[in-house]
């Protein structure tokens, strides 16, 4: 936005009175001339241009935020699908697990730290992929 502000200031300076101050003729009273209509038109035009840029930036930021939100939702859906797949895989693994085998006995001890055997099986399968 700084470059836009600089450009606007340059345009304003170009269309306003010359940069070198001129000495008024010697008088007893000095009158201040009100800004000309062209100066106020330029100011209005510059304000409109600046407002357009600000609005454009706001729209772009909103679009970026929406894209980020969509990506987050997509990632959550993918994670939920993967978890569902792991649940099915864990159920199958638990059905095939012989509780009296070495792995079955080990798993019983491992599952004690979890709220369910299914949760323990999911964790076990995730770490052993």
XYZ file of N, CA, C and O in Angstrom:
516
model
N 0.822 -1.188 0.000
C 0.000 0.000 0.000
C 0.869 1.256 0.000
O 0.416 2.288 -0.423
N 2.115 1.173 0.496
C 2.989 2.338 0.524
C 3.262 2.854 -0.879
O 3.292 4.065 -1.106
N 3.462 1.933 -1.831
C 3.750 2.374 -3.194
C 2.539 3.077 -3.795
O 2.692 4.039 -4.549
N 1.358 2.638 -3.460
C 0.144 3.293 -3.949
C 0.046 4.693 -3.360
O -0.253 5.659 -4.060
N 0.312 4.795 -2.050
C 0.269 6.101 -1.399
C 1.300 7.053 -2.012
O 1.018 8.236 -2.215
N 2.489 6.543 -2.317
C 3.517 7.373 -2.945
C 3.055 7.856 -4.316
O 3.229 9.026 -4.669
N 2.497 6.931 -5.090
C 2.017 7.272 -6.422
C 0.911 8.319 -6.341
O 0.903 9.293 -7.101
N 0.018 8.146 -5.402
C -1.056 9.122 -5.230
C -0.491 10.483 -4.833
O -0.937 11.520 -5.332
N 0.496 10.494 -3.953
C 1.109 11.757 -3.539
C 1.811 12.426 -4.713
O 1.738 13.650 -4.879
N 2.483 11.644 -5.553
C 3.159 12.201 -6.720
C 2.160 12.815 -7.692
O 2.379 13.902 -8.234
N 1.057 12.089 -7.921
C 0.032 12.618 -8.818
C -0.563 13.903 -8.264
O -0.779 14.875 -8.989
N -0.818 13.904 -6.989
C -1.382 15.088 -6.348
C -0.413 16.262 -6.473
O -0.813 17.381 -6.805
N 0.868 16.010 -6.218
C 1.875 17.065 -6.304
C 2.007 17.580 -7.734
O 2.203 18.775 -7.962
N 1.851 16.707 -8.693
C 1.987 17.095 -10.094
C 0.870 18.037 -10.535
O 1.073 18.941 -11.331
N -0.317 17.823 -10.003
C -1.460 18.616 -10.436
C -1.794 19.784 -9.517
O -2.705 20.540 -9.769
N -1.060 19.920 -8.448
C -1.285 21.068 -7.570
C -0.313 22.178 -7.951
O 0.444 22.065 -8.912
N -0.266 23.213 -7.155
C 0.581 24.359 -7.461
C 2.048 23.950 -7.513
O 2.444 22.959 -6.913
N 2.886 24.702 -8.206
C 4.308 24.360 -8.324
C 4.975 24.216 -6.962
O 4.574 24.849 -5.993
N 6.007 23.381 -6.927
C 6.682 23.084 -5.670
C 7.488 24.278 -5.162
O 7.690 24.422 -3.968
N 7.967 25.153 -6.043
C 8.748 26.306 -5.600
C 7.798 27.410 -5.170
O 6.958 27.849 -5.949
N 7.915 27.801 -3.930
C 7.008 28.845 -3.460
C 7.342 30.192 -4.096
O 8.502 30.557 -4.236
N 6.301 30.902 -4.477
C 6.497 32.222 -5.053
C 6.141 33.248 -3.987
O 5.181 33.079 -3.246
N 6.918 34.313 -3.954
C 6.652 35.362 -2.976
C 5.484 36.209 -3.481
O 5.484 36.625 -4.635
N 4.522 36.426 -2.612
C 3.414 37.273 -3.042
C 3.892 38.719 -3.178
O 4.856 39.138 -2.534
N 3.234 39.464 -4.024
C 3.642 40.866 -4.148
C 3.452 41.580 -2.818
O 2.563 41.244 -2.049
N 4.281 42.519 -2.534
C 4.172 43.212 -1.249
C 2.819 43.916 -1.137
O 2.464 44.749 -1.951
N 2.098 43.492 -0.140
C 0.798 44.087 0.137
C 0.642 44.139 1.649
O 1.349 43.470 2.388
N -0.338 44.877 2.054
C -0.592 44.944 3.482
C -1.419 43.748 3.927
O -1.294 43.292 5.051
N -2.260 43.216 3.043
C -3.089 42.056 3.378
C -2.804 40.953 2.376
O -2.695 41.200 1.185
N -2.684 39.731 2.891
C -2.482 38.576 2.020
C -3.763 37.752 2.041
O -4.272 37.408 3.113
N -4.255 37.450 0.876
C -5.465 36.638 0.777
C -5.075 35.194 0.474
O -4.225 34.946 -0.376
N -5.717 34.281 1.171
C -5.480 32.857 0.897
C -6.518 32.423 -0.120
O -7.710 32.576 0.098
N -6.012 31.883 -1.189
C -6.903 31.468 -2.265
C -7.495 30.101 -1.916
O -6.766 29.178 -1.544
N -8.821 29.936 -2.007
C -9.411 28.632 -1.708
C -8.958 27.609 -2.747
O -8.615 27.968 -3.871
N -8.931 26.331 -2.347
C -8.478 25.317 -3.303
C -9.371 25.328 -4.546
O -10.566 25.532 -4.466
N -8.731 25.154 -5.645
C -9.484 25.171 -6.898
C -10.311 23.900 -7.030
O -10.079 22.898 -6.356
N -11.272 23.952 -7.929
C -12.154 22.794 -8.135
C -11.374 21.606 -8.683
O -11.650 20.466 -8.341
N -10.372 21.880 -9.507
C -9.599 20.773 -10.083
C -8.823 20.034 -8.997
O -8.660 18.816 -9.056
N -8.342 20.760 -7.987
C -7.618 20.112 -6.895
C -8.544 19.191 -6.118
O -8.188 18.057 -5.810
N -9.747 19.672 -5.829
C -10.665 18.816 -5.080
C -11.130 17.637 -5.921
O -11.353 16.549 -5.405
N -11.244 17.826 -7.235
C -11.605 16.703 -8.114
C -10.498 15.648 -8.117
O -10.767 14.451 -8.081
N -9.269 16.122 -8.163
C -8.133 15.189 -8.132
C -8.097 14.450 -6.800
O -7.885 13.242 -6.755
N -8.321 15.196 -5.718
C -8.360 14.547 -4.405
C -9.452 13.486 -4.351
O -9.242 12.391 -3.832
N -10.609 13.810 -4.896
C -11.713 12.841 -4.913
C -11.355 11.629 -5.764
O -11.632 10.486 -5.381
N -10.746 11.880 -6.902
C -10.342 10.782 -7.780
C -9.313 9.889 -7.092
O -9.414 8.660 -7.128
N -8.340 10.525 -6.454
C -7.321 9.749 -5.738
C -7.947 8.947 -4.595
O -7.577 7.794 -4.358
N -8.887 9.526 -3.901
C -9.561 8.821 -2.810
C -10.343 7.628 -3.344
O -10.358 6.553 -2.735
N -10.967 7.798 -4.504
C -11.708 6.686 -5.112
C -10.763 5.557 -5.530
O -11.051 4.380 -5.312
N -9.629 5.938 -6.125
C -8.647 4.924 -6.542
C -8.136 4.160 -5.324
O -8.053 2.928 -5.336
N -7.822 4.913 -4.275
C -7.334 4.267 -3.053
C -8.404 3.347 -2.467
O -8.108 2.222 -2.056
N -9.649 3.791 -2.452
C -10.746 2.966 -1.932
C -10.915 1.707 -2.767
O -11.179 0.625 -2.230
N -10.747 1.834 -4.090
C -10.836 0.658 -4.960
C -9.764 -0.365 -4.621
O -10.021 -1.568 -4.567
N -8.538 0.122 -4.389
C -7.448 -0.790 -4.034
C -7.708 -1.457 -2.680
O -7.459 -2.647 -2.514
N -8.205 -0.685 -1.730
C -8.497 -1.248 -0.415
C -9.587 -2.308 -0.530
O -9.486 -3.388 0.065
N -10.610 -2.015 -1.319
C -11.698 -2.981 -1.510
C -11.191 -4.244 -2.206
O -11.527 -5.363 -1.809
N -10.359 -4.062 -3.220
C -9.788 -5.203 -3.936
C -8.953 -6.073 -2.989
O -9.049 -7.299 -3.018
N -8.142 -5.435 -2.153
C -7.337 -6.178 -1.182
C -8.226 -6.946 -0.207
O -7.931 -8.095 0.140
N -9.317 -6.321 0.227
C -10.228 -6.987 1.159
C -10.888 -8.200 0.512
O -11.017 -9.255 1.139
N -11.268 -8.065 -0.749
C -11.888 -9.182 -1.471
C -10.880 -10.318 -1.640
O -11.213 -11.498 -1.424
N -9.649 -9.979 -1.997
C -8.619 -11.007 -2.161
C -8.346 -11.726 -0.843
O -8.161 -12.941 -0.817
N -8.328 -10.987 0.252
C -8.104 -11.599 1.572
C -9.263 -12.524 1.935
O -9.054 -13.615 2.457
N -10.482 -12.112 1.636
C -11.648 -12.945 1.911
C -11.587 -14.233 1.099
O -11.844 -15.321 1.634
N -11.217 -14.127 -0.163
C -11.098 -15.314 -1.023
C -10.021 -16.240 -0.473
O -10.214 -17.466 -0.409
N -8.902 -15.669 -0.039
C -7.811 -16.490 0.514
C -8.265 -17.207 1.776
O -7.989 -18.390 1.969
N -8.995 -16.500 2.633
C -9.511 -17.123 3.860
C -10.481 -18.251 3.540
O -10.456 -19.300 4.189
N -11.340 -18.051 2.541
C -12.281 -19.093 2.146
C -11.552 -20.312 1.596
O -11.925 -21.450 1.895
N -10.508 -20.080 0.811
C -9.721 -21.192 0.271
C -9.036 -21.965 1.397
O -8.992 -23.204 1.370
N -8.503 -21.251 2.386
C -7.868 -21.914 3.520
C -8.886 -22.748 4.302
O -8.588 -23.872 4.726
N -10.082 -22.205 4.486
C -11.131 -22.930 5.204
C -11.550 -24.181 4.432
O -11.726 -25.246 5.018
N -11.681 -24.064 3.122
C -12.029 -25.225 2.301
C -10.939 -26.295 2.375
O -11.240 -27.485 2.458
N -9.689 -25.876 2.354
C -8.579 -26.828 2.456
C -8.589 -27.519 3.818
O -8.344 -28.721 3.911
N -8.878 -26.762 4.878
C -8.944 -27.347 6.220
C -10.068 -28.388 6.297
O -9.872 -29.488 6.820
N -11.225 -28.061 5.729
C -12.350 -29.000 5.730
C -11.993 -30.249 4.931
O -12.281 -31.376 5.354
N -11.343 -30.046 3.795
C -10.926 -31.174 2.954
C -9.966 -32.087 3.719
O -10.091 -33.319 3.671
N -9.017 -31.484 4.445
C -8.060 -32.270 5.232
C -8.765 -33.036 6.349
O -8.419 -34.194 6.620
N -9.746 -32.406 6.989
C -10.493 -33.089 8.052
C -11.283 -34.272 7.487
O -11.350 -35.330 8.111
N -11.885 -34.086 6.316
C -12.629 -35.178 5.681
C -11.698 -36.322 5.314
O -12.036 -37.490 5.527
N -10.537 -35.996 4.786
C -9.558 -37.021 4.430
C -9.105 -37.787 5.668
O -9.010 -39.022 5.657
N -8.868 -37.045 6.751
C -8.449 -37.676 8.004
C -9.549 -38.593 8.538
O -9.267 -39.695 9.020
N -10.809 -38.152 8.435
C -11.933 -38.971 8.894
C -12.052 -40.240 8.052
O -12.320 -41.326 8.586
N -11.837 -40.126 6.753
C -11.877 -41.299 5.880
C -10.762 -42.276 6.234
O -10.970 -43.494 6.278
N -9.575 -41.735 6.481
C -8.455 -42.598 6.845
C -8.722 -43.298 8.175
O -8.420 -44.486 8.334
N -9.306 -42.576 9.123
C -9.635 -43.161 10.418
C -10.683 -44.254 10.264
O -10.588 -45.310 10.897
N -11.667 -44.018 9.414
C -12.698 -45.036 9.169
C -12.069 -46.284 8.550
O -12.400 -47.407 8.924
N -11.158 -46.090 7.621
C -10.452 -47.219 7.025
C -9.633 -47.977 8.063
O -9.626 -49.217 8.085
N -8.968 -47.237 8.951
C -8.193 -47.875 10.017
C -9.102 -48.621 10.991
O -8.739 -49.681 11.493
N -10.296 -48.065 11.268
C -11.235 -48.755 12.154
C -11.636 -50.108 11.574
O -11.641 -51.121 12.279
N -11.946 -50.095 10.280
C -12.327 -51.353 9.627
C -11.160 -52.336 9.643
O -11.341 -53.534 9.916
N -9.977 -51.840 9.357
C -8.777 -52.691 9.362
C -8.522 -53.223 10.777
O -8.182 -54.407 10.953
N -8.708 -52.379 11.780
C -8.481 -52.791 13.170
C -9.510 -53.828 13.604
O -9.171 -54.786 14.314
N -10.774 -53.662 13.195
C -11.812 -54.655 13.520
C -11.453 -56.013 12.932
O -11.557 -57.037 13.613
N -11.040 -55.998 11.671
C -10.641 -57.252 11.019
C -9.456 -57.882 11.749
O -9.426 -59.095 11.990
N -8.485 -57.053 12.110
C -7.289 -57.556 12.782
C -7.656 -58.156 14.140
O -7.148 -59.229 14.511
N -8.552 -57.475 14.882
C -8.972 -57.978 16.199
C -9.720 -59.298 16.071
O -9.569 -60.193 16.920
N -10.544 -59.448 15.028
C -11.281 -60.701 14.820
C -10.330 -61.869 14.536
O -10.589 -62.998 14.959
N -9.250 -61.582 13.830
C -8.294 -62.631 13.457
C -7.250 -62.891 14.542
O -6.557 -63.902 14.492
N -7.146 -61.998 15.518
C -6.126 -62.119 16.552
C -6.464 -63.269 17.510
O -7.559 -63.334 18.064
N -5.538 -64.154 17.680
C -5.693 -65.255 18.648
C -5.290 -64.714 20.018
O -4.132 -64.362 20.242
N -6.237 -64.600 20.969
C -5.931 -63.994 22.264
C -4.897 -64.788 23.072
O -4.296 -64.248 23.998
N -4.684 -66.060 22.732
C -3.735 -66.881 23.492
C -2.373 -66.994 22.815
O -1.481 -67.648 23.347
N -2.224 -66.328 21.658
C -0.914 -66.316 21.002
C -0.035 -65.272 21.692
O -0.501 -64.481 22.505
N 1.248 -65.301 21.353
C 2.181 -64.342 21.951
C 1.744 -62.909 21.609
O 1.736 -62.021 22.468
N 1.344 -62.697 20.357
C 0.899 -61.362 19.954
C -0.401 -60.990 20.669
O -0.581 -59.849 21.096
N -1.310 -61.964 20.821
C -2.577 -61.706 21.501
C -2.370 -61.346 22.963
O -3.009 -60.418 23.487
N -1.481 -62.063 23.651
C -1.186 -61.761 25.051
C -0.499 -60.387 25.183
O -0.818 -59.607 26.080
N 0.426 -60.129 24.254
C 1.080 -58.823 24.275
C 0.059 -57.710 24.060
O 0.079 -56.679 24.735
N -0.850 -57.938 23.108
C -1.836 -56.901 22.792
C -2.759 -56.636 23.979
O -3.153 -55.491 24.211
N -3.122 -57.665 24.732
C -3.974 -57.467 25.913
C -3.312 -56.494 26.885
O -3.964 -55.612 27.422
N -2.011 -56.667 27.084
C -1.279 -55.758 27.974
C -1.193 -54.343 27.372
O -1.345 -53.366 28.074
N -0.961 -54.301 26.064
C -0.868 -53.020 25.355
C -2.191 -52.263 25.430
O -2.214 -51.048 25.644
N -3.309 -52.959 25.298
C -4.636 -52.336 25.243
C -5.088 -51.800 26.595
O -6.036 -51.020 26.654
N -4.419 -52.198 27.675
C -4.823 -51.724 28.995
C -4.711 -50.199 29.117
O -5.436 -49.585 29.878
N -3.850 -49.594 28.360
C -3.652 -48.140 28.422
C -4.639 -47.354 27.562
O -4.538 -46.139 27.474
N -5.587 -48.023 26.930
C -6.541 -47.364 26.038
C -7.962 -47.586 26.534
O -8.238 -48.505 27.301
N -8.868 -46.726 26.056
C -10.265 -46.814 26.499
C -10.989 -48.012 25.883
O -11.987 -48.472 26.429
N -10.489 -48.503 24.738
C -11.094 -49.691 24.113
C -10.025 -50.458 23.345
O -8.980 -49.907 22.995
N -10.322 -51.715 23.098
C -9.380 -52.522 22.315
C -9.307 -52.014 20.879
O -8.247 -52.071 20.262
N -10.458 -51.508 20.371
C -10.457 -50.970 19.017
C -9.507 -49.769 18.915
O -8.725 -49.662 17.969
N -9.553 -48.880 19.890
C -8.661 -47.725 19.900
C -7.199 -48.177 19.966
O -6.334 -47.641 19.269
N -6.930 -49.166 20.780
C -5.563 -49.695 20.897
C -5.125 -50.333 19.587
O -3.981 -50.157 19.152
N -6.027 -51.059 18.941
C -5.688 -51.703 17.668
C -5.417 -50.664 16.589
O -4.490 -50.818 15.784
N -6.195 -49.592 16.573
C -5.961 -48.517 15.598
C -4.581 -47.915 15.811
O -3.816 -47.724 14.862
N -4.245 -47.624 17.057
C -2.932 -47.042 17.371
C -1.807 -48.007 16.964
O -0.805 -47.597 16.371
N -1.991 -49.284 17.283
C -0.987 -50.304 16.960
C -0.799 -50.399 15.427
O 0.338 -50.419 14.945
N -1.894 -50.408 14.691
C -1.792 -50.518 13.233
C -1.196 -49.260 12.619
O -0.458 -49.337 11.632
N -1.490 -48.088 13.173
C -0.918 -46.837 12.658
C 0.602 -46.819 12.819
O 1.316 -46.387 11.930
N 1.084 -47.279 13.954
C 2.526 -47.224 14.202
C 3.273 -48.313 13.449
O 4.470 -48.197 13.221
N 2.570 -49.354 13.028
C 3.238 -50.460 12.331
C 2.994 -50.457 10.837
O 3.229 -51.454 10.181
N 2.552 -49.342 10.283
C 2.348 -49.275 8.829
C 3.635 -49.078 8.096
O 4.568 -48.517 8.497
